[in-house]
Coordinates of C-alpha atoms and ligand atoms in Angstrom, one line a residue:
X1 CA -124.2 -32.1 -8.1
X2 CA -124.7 -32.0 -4.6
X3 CA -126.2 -29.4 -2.0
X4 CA -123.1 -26.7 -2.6
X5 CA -124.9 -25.6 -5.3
X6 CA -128.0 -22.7 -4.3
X7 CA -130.6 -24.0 -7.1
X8 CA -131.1 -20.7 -8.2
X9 CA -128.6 -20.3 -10.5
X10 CA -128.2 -20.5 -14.3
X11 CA -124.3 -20.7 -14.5
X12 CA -123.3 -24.0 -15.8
X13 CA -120.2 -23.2 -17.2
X14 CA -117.0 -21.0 -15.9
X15 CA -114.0 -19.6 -17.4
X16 CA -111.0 -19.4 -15.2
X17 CA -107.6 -17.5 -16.0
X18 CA -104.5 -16.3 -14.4
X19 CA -103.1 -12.4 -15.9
X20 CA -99.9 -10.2 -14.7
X21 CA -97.2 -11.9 -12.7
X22 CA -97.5 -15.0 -11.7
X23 CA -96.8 -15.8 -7.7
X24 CA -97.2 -18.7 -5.9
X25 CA -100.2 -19.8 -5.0
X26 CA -102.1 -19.2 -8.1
X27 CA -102.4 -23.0 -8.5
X28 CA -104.0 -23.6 -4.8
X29 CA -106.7 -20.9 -6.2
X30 CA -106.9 -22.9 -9.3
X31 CA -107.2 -26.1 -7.5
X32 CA -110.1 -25.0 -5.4
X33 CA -112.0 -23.3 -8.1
X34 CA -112.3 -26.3 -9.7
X35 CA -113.1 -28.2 -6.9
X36 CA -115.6 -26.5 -5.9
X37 CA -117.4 -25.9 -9.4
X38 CA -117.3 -29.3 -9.6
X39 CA -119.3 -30.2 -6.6
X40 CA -121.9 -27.3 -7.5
X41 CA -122.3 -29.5 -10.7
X42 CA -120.6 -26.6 -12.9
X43 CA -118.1 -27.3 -15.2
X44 CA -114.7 -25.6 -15.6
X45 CA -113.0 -24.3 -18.7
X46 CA -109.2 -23.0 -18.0
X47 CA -107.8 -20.2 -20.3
X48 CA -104.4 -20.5 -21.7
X49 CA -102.0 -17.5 -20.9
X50 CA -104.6 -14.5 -19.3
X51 CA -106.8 -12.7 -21.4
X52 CA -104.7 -13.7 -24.3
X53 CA -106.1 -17.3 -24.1
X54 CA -109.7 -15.4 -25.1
X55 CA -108.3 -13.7 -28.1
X56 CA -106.5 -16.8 -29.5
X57 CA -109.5 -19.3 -28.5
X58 CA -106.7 -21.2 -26.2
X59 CA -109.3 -23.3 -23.5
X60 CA -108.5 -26.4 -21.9
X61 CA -111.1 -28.0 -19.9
X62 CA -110.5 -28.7 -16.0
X63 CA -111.6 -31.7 -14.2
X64 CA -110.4 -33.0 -10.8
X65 CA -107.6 -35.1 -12.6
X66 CA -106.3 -31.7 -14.4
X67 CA -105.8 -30.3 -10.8
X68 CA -104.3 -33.0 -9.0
X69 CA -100.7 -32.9 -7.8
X70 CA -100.6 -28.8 -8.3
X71 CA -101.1 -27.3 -4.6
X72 CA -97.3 -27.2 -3.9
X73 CA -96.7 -26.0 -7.1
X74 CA -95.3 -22.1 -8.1
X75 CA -96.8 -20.6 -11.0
X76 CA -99.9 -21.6 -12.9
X77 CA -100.5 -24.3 -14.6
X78 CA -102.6 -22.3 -17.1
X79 CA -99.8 -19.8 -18.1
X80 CA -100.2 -16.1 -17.6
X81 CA -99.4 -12.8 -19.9
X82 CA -99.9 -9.4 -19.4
X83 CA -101.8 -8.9 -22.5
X84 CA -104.9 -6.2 -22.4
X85 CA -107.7 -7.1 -24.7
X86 CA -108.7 -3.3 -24.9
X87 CA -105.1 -2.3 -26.2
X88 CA -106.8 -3.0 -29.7
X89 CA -110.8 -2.7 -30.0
X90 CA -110.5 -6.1 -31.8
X91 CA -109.2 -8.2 -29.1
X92 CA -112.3 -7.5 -26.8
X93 CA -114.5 -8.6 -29.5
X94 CA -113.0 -11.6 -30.3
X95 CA -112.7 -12.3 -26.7
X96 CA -116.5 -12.1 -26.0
X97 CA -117.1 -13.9 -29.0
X98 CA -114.6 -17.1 -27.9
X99 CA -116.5 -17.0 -24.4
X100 CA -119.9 -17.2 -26.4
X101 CA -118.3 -20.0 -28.2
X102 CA -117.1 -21.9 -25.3
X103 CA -120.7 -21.2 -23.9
X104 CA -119.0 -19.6 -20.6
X105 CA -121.8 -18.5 -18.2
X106 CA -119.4 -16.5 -16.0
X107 CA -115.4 -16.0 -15.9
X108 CA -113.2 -16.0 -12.8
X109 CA -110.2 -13.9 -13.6
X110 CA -107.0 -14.1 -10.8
X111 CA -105.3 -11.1 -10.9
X112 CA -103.6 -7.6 -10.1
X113 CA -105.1 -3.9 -10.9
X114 CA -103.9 -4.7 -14.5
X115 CA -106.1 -7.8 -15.1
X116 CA -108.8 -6.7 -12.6
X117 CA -109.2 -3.7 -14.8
X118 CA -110.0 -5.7 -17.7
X119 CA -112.5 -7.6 -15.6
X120 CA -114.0 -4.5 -14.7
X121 CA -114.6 -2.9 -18.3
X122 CA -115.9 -6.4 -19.3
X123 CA -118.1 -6.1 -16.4
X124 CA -119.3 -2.7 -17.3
X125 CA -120.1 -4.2 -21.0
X126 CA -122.6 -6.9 -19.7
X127 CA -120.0 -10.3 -19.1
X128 CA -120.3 -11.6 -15.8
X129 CA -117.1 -11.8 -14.0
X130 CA -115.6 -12.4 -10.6
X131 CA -112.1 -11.7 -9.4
X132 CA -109.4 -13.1 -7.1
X133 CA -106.8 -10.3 -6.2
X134 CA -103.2 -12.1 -7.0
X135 CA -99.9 -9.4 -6.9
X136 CA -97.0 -10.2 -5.0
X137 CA -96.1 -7.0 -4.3
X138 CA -99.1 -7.1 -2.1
X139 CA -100.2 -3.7 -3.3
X140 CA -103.9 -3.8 -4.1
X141 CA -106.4 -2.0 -1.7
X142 CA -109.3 -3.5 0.3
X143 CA -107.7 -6.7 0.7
X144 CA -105.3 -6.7 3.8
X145 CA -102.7 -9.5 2.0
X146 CA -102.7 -11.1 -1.5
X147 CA -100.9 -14.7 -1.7
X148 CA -97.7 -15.1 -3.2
X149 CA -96.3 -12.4 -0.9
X150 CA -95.5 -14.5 2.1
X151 CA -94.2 -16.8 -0.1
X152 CA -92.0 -13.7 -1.3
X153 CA -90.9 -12.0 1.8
X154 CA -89.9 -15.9 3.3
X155 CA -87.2 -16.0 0.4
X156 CA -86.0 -12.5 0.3
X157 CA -85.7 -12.9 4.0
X158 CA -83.7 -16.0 3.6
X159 CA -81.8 -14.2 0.7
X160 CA -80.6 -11.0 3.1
X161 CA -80.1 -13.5 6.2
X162 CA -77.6 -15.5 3.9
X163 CA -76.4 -11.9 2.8
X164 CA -75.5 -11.2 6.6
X165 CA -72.7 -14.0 6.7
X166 CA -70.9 -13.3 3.3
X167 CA -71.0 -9.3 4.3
X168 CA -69.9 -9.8 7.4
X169 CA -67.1 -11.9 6.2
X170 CA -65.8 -9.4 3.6
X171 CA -66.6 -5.8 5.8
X172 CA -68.7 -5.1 2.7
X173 CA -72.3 -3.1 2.7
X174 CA -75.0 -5.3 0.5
X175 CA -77.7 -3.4 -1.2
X176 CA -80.7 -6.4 -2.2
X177 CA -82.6 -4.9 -4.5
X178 CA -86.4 -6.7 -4.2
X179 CA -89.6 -6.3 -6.1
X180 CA -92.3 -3.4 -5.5
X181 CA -93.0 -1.7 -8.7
X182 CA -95.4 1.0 -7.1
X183 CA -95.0 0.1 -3.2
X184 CA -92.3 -1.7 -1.1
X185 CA -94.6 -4.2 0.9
X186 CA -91.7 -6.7 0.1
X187 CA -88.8 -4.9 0.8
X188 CA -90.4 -3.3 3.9
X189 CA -91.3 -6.9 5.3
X190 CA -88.2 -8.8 3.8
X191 CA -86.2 -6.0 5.7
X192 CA -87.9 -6.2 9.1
X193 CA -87.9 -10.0 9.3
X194 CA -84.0 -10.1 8.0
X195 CA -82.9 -7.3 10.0
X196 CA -82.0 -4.5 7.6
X197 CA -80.0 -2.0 8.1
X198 CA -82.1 0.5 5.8
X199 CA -84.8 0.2 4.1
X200 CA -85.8 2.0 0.8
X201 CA -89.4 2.2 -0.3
X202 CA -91.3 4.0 -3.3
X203 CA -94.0 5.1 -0.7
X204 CA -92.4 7.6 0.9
X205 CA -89.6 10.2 0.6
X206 CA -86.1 8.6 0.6
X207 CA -83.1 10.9 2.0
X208 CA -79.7 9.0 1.0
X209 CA -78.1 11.4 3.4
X210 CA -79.7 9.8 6.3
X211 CA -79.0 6.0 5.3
X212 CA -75.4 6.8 4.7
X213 CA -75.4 8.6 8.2
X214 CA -76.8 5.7 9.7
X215 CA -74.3 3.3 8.0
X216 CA -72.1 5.3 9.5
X217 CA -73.2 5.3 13.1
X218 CA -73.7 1.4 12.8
X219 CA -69.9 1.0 11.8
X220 CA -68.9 3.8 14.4
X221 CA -69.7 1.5 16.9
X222 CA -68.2 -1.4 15.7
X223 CA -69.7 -3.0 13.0
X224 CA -68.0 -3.3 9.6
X225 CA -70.8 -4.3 7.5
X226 CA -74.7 -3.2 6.5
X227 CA -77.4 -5.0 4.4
X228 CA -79.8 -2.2 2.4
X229 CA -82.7 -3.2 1.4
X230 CA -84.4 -1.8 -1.8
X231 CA -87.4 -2.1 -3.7
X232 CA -86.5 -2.0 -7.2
X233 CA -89.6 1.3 -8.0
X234 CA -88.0 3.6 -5.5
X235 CA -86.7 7.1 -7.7
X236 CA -83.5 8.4 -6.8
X237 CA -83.1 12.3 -7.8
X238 CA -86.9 11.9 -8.7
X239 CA -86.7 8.9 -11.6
X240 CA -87.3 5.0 -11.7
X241 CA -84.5 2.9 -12.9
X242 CA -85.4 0.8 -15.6
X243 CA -83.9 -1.8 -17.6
X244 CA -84.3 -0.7 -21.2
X245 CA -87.3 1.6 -22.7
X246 CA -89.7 -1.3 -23.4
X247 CA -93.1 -0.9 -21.9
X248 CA -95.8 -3.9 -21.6
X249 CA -99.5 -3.2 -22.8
X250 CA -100.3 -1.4 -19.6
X251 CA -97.7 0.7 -20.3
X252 CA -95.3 -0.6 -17.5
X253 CA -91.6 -0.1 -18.0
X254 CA -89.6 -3.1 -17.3
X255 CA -87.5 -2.2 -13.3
X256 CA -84.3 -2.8 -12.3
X257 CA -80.6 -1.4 -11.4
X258 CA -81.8 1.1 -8.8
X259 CA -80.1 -1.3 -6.4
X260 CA -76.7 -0.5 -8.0
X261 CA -77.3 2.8 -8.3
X262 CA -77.8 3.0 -4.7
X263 CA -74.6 0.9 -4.0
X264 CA -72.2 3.3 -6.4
X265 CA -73.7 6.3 -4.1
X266 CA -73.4 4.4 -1.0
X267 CA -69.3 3.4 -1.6
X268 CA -68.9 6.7 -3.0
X269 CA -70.3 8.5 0.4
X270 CA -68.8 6.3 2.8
X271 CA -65.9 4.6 1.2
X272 CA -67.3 1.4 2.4
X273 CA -66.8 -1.2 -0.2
X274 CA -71.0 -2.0 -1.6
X275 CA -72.2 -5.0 -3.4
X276 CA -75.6 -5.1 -5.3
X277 CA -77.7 -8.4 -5.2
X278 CA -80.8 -8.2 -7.5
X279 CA -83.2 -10.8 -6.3
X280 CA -85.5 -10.6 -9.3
X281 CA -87.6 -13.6 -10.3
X282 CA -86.3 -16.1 -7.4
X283 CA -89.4 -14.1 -5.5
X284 CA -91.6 -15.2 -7.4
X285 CA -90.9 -18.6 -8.1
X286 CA -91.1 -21.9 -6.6
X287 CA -93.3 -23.5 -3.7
X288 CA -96.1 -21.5 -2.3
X289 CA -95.8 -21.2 2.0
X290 CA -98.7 -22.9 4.0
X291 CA -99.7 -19.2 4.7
X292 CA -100.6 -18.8 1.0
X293 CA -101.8 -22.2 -0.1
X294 CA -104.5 -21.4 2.5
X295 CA -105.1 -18.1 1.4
X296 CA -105.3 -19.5 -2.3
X297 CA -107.2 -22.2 -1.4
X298 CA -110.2 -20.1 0.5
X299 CA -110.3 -16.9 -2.1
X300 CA -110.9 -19.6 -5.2
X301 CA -113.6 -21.2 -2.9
X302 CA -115.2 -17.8 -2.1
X303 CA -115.2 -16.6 -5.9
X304 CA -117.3 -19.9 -6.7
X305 CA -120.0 -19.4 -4.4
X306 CA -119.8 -15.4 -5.6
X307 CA -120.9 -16.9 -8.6
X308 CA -123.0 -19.1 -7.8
X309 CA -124.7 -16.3 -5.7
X310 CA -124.9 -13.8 -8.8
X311 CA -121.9 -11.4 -7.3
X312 CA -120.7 -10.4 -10.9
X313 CA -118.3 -7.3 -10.6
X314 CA -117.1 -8.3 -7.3
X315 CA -114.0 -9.2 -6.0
X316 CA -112.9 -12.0 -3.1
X317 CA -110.4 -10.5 -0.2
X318 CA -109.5 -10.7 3.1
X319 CA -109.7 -8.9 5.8
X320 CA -108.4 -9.3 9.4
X321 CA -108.7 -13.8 9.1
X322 CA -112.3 -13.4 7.2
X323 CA -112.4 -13.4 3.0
X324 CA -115.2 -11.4 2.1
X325 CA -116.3 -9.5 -1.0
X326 CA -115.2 -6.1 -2.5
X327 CA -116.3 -4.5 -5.7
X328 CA -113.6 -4.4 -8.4
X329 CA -114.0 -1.1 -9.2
X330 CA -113.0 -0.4 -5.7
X331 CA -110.2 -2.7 -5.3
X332 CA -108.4 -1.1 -8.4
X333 CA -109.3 2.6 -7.3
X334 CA -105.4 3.2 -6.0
X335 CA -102.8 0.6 -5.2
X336 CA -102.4 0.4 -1.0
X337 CA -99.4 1.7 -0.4
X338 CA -97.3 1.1 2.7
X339 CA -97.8 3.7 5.6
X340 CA -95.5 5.8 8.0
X341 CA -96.4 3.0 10.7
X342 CA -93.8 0.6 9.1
X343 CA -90.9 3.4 8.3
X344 CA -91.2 3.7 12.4
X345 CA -90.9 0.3 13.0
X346 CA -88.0 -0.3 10.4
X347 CA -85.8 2.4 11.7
X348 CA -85.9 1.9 15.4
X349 CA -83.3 -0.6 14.3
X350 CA -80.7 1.3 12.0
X351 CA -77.7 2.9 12.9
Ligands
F6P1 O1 -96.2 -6.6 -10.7 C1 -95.5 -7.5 -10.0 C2 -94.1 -7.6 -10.4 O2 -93.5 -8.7 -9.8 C3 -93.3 -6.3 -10.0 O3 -92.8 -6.2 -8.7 C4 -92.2 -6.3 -11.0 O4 -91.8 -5.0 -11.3 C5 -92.9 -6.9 -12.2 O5 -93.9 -7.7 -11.8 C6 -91.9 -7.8 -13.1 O6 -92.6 -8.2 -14.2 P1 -92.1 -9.2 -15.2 O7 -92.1 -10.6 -14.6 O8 -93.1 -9.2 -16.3 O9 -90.8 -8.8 -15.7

């Protein structure tokens, strides 16, 4: 123990876990939790797969050695799941009854509106919890960026600037289908930074009339190819396109195939010939950026000394280049979904 730790605090035990989709950067946050628990003299118990690990009694414990060698790491080394332990009465239970077990003072749960939402209820029912906003889709509210999103948009953006040669090549239109089940932070910034030549987002009203009037224009004058960008929760005629009927425990169907859907129309309007890349997993994976070890690395800082301060229910975040704190319940109120601002900026540079 040294003086990082205020002496007015009972907490000598934490829970940490990782729920939803897992991004990188989720081991820098790991990584620094630790750390810093450590040096408060406050040991560190990881949970196994999200709020699953609490229903099957799946705890590791975390020293420095366990977190050594993981900042450059994608993923989590602690596995994630999107189960809900309030799907079945039971599983809450047997969850509060394995953190009784494990004698955990306080839990630090790393996650989107899904897991936060657990957080929240356990919250409301007396466990003291903390929270680290994690989505790559970059789509929850009071927190101006989550990690794992840079790391996303760097790829996609490298994924539609390789698209630009092999389209160019073959006078083909490209529609890259990217993640953004509610919002299209990803395929709004992936599409800026590559130089899209439309851009298709669930956040506002998309008229296919005007993106194959631009593609249009853009070959009238001499261009005989187009990358589209889509995110992959964007309705055409007013319905998501969705892989198969399976829903997870929040009741989430599982996306995909609007990008093809979009490419049929497209050929079909213009006569241009349309391929359909589906970037799928590949943003998610791999090395976090600098941008979002940082990020990581400060918001599993913050949520120790949240708990060490007693700020159960609360939620790390950042705004402008300061992390500061947030109530959950807040946080998870609506998803922040992307404004007008960006549809302006995106289309100055179609046609
Ligand atoms: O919620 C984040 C997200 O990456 C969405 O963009 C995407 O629809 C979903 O997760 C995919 O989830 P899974 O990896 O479970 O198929």
């Amino acid at each position: 123990m040294d003086n990082m730790n205020p002496s007015n605090t009972d907490v000598k035990r934490i829970g940490v876990l990782t729920g939803g989709g897992d991004c990188p950067g989720l081991n820098p946050v790991i990584r620094a939790v630790v750390r810093r628990a450590i040096r408060a003299g406050i040991e560190v118990m990881g949970i196994r797969d999200g709020w699953k690990g609490l229903v099957s009694d799946t705890i590791v414990p975390l020293d420095i050695n366990s977190v050594s060698g993981i900042l450059s790491r994608g993923g989590t080394i602690l596995g994630t799941s999107r189960t809900n332990i309030y799907k079945n009465p039971a599983d809450s239970v047997k969850a509060k009854e394995t953190m009784a077990k494990h004698k955990l003072d306080a839990l630090i749960a790393i996650g989107g509106e899904d897991t936060l939402g657990v957080a929240q209820r356990l919250y409301e029912e007396g466990i003291r919890v903390v929270g680290v906003p994690k989505t790559i889709d970059n789509d929850l509210s009071c927190t101006d960026y989550t990690f794992g999103f840079d790391s996303a948009i760097n790829i996609a953006m490298e994924a539609i600037d390789r698209l630009h040669t092999t389209a160019e090549s073959h006078n083909r239109v490209i529609v890259v289908e990217l993640m953004g089940r509610h919002t299209g932070w990803i395929a709004m910034h992936a599409g800026i930074a590559g130089g899209a030549d439309a851009i298709l987002i669930p956040d506002v009203e998309n008229d296919i009339d005007l993106v194959v009037a631009e593609l249009k224009k853009r070959h009238a004058r001499g261009k005989r190819f187009s990358i589209v960008a889509i995110a992959e929760g964007v309705k055409l005629k007013n319905t998501v396109v969705t892989q198969d009927a399976r829903v997870d425990d929040f009741g989430h169907v599982r996306l995909g195939g609007v990008g093809q859907t979009l490419a049929a129309e497209i050929e079909r309007r213009t006569g241009y010939e349309t391929r359909t890349v589906v970037l799928g997993h590949l943003q998610r994976g791999g090395s976090p950026t600098a941008f979002d070890r940082i990020l990581g690395t400060r918001f599993g800082i913050r949520a120790v000394e949240l708990v060490l301060e007693g700020g159960f229910g609360k939620m790390v975040c950042l705004r402008g280049n300061t992390i500061e704190t947030v109530e959950i319940k807040k946080a998870i109120a609506q998803p922040k979904t992307v404004d007008g601002e960006w549809v302006k900026i995106a289309s100055v540079f179609y046609g």
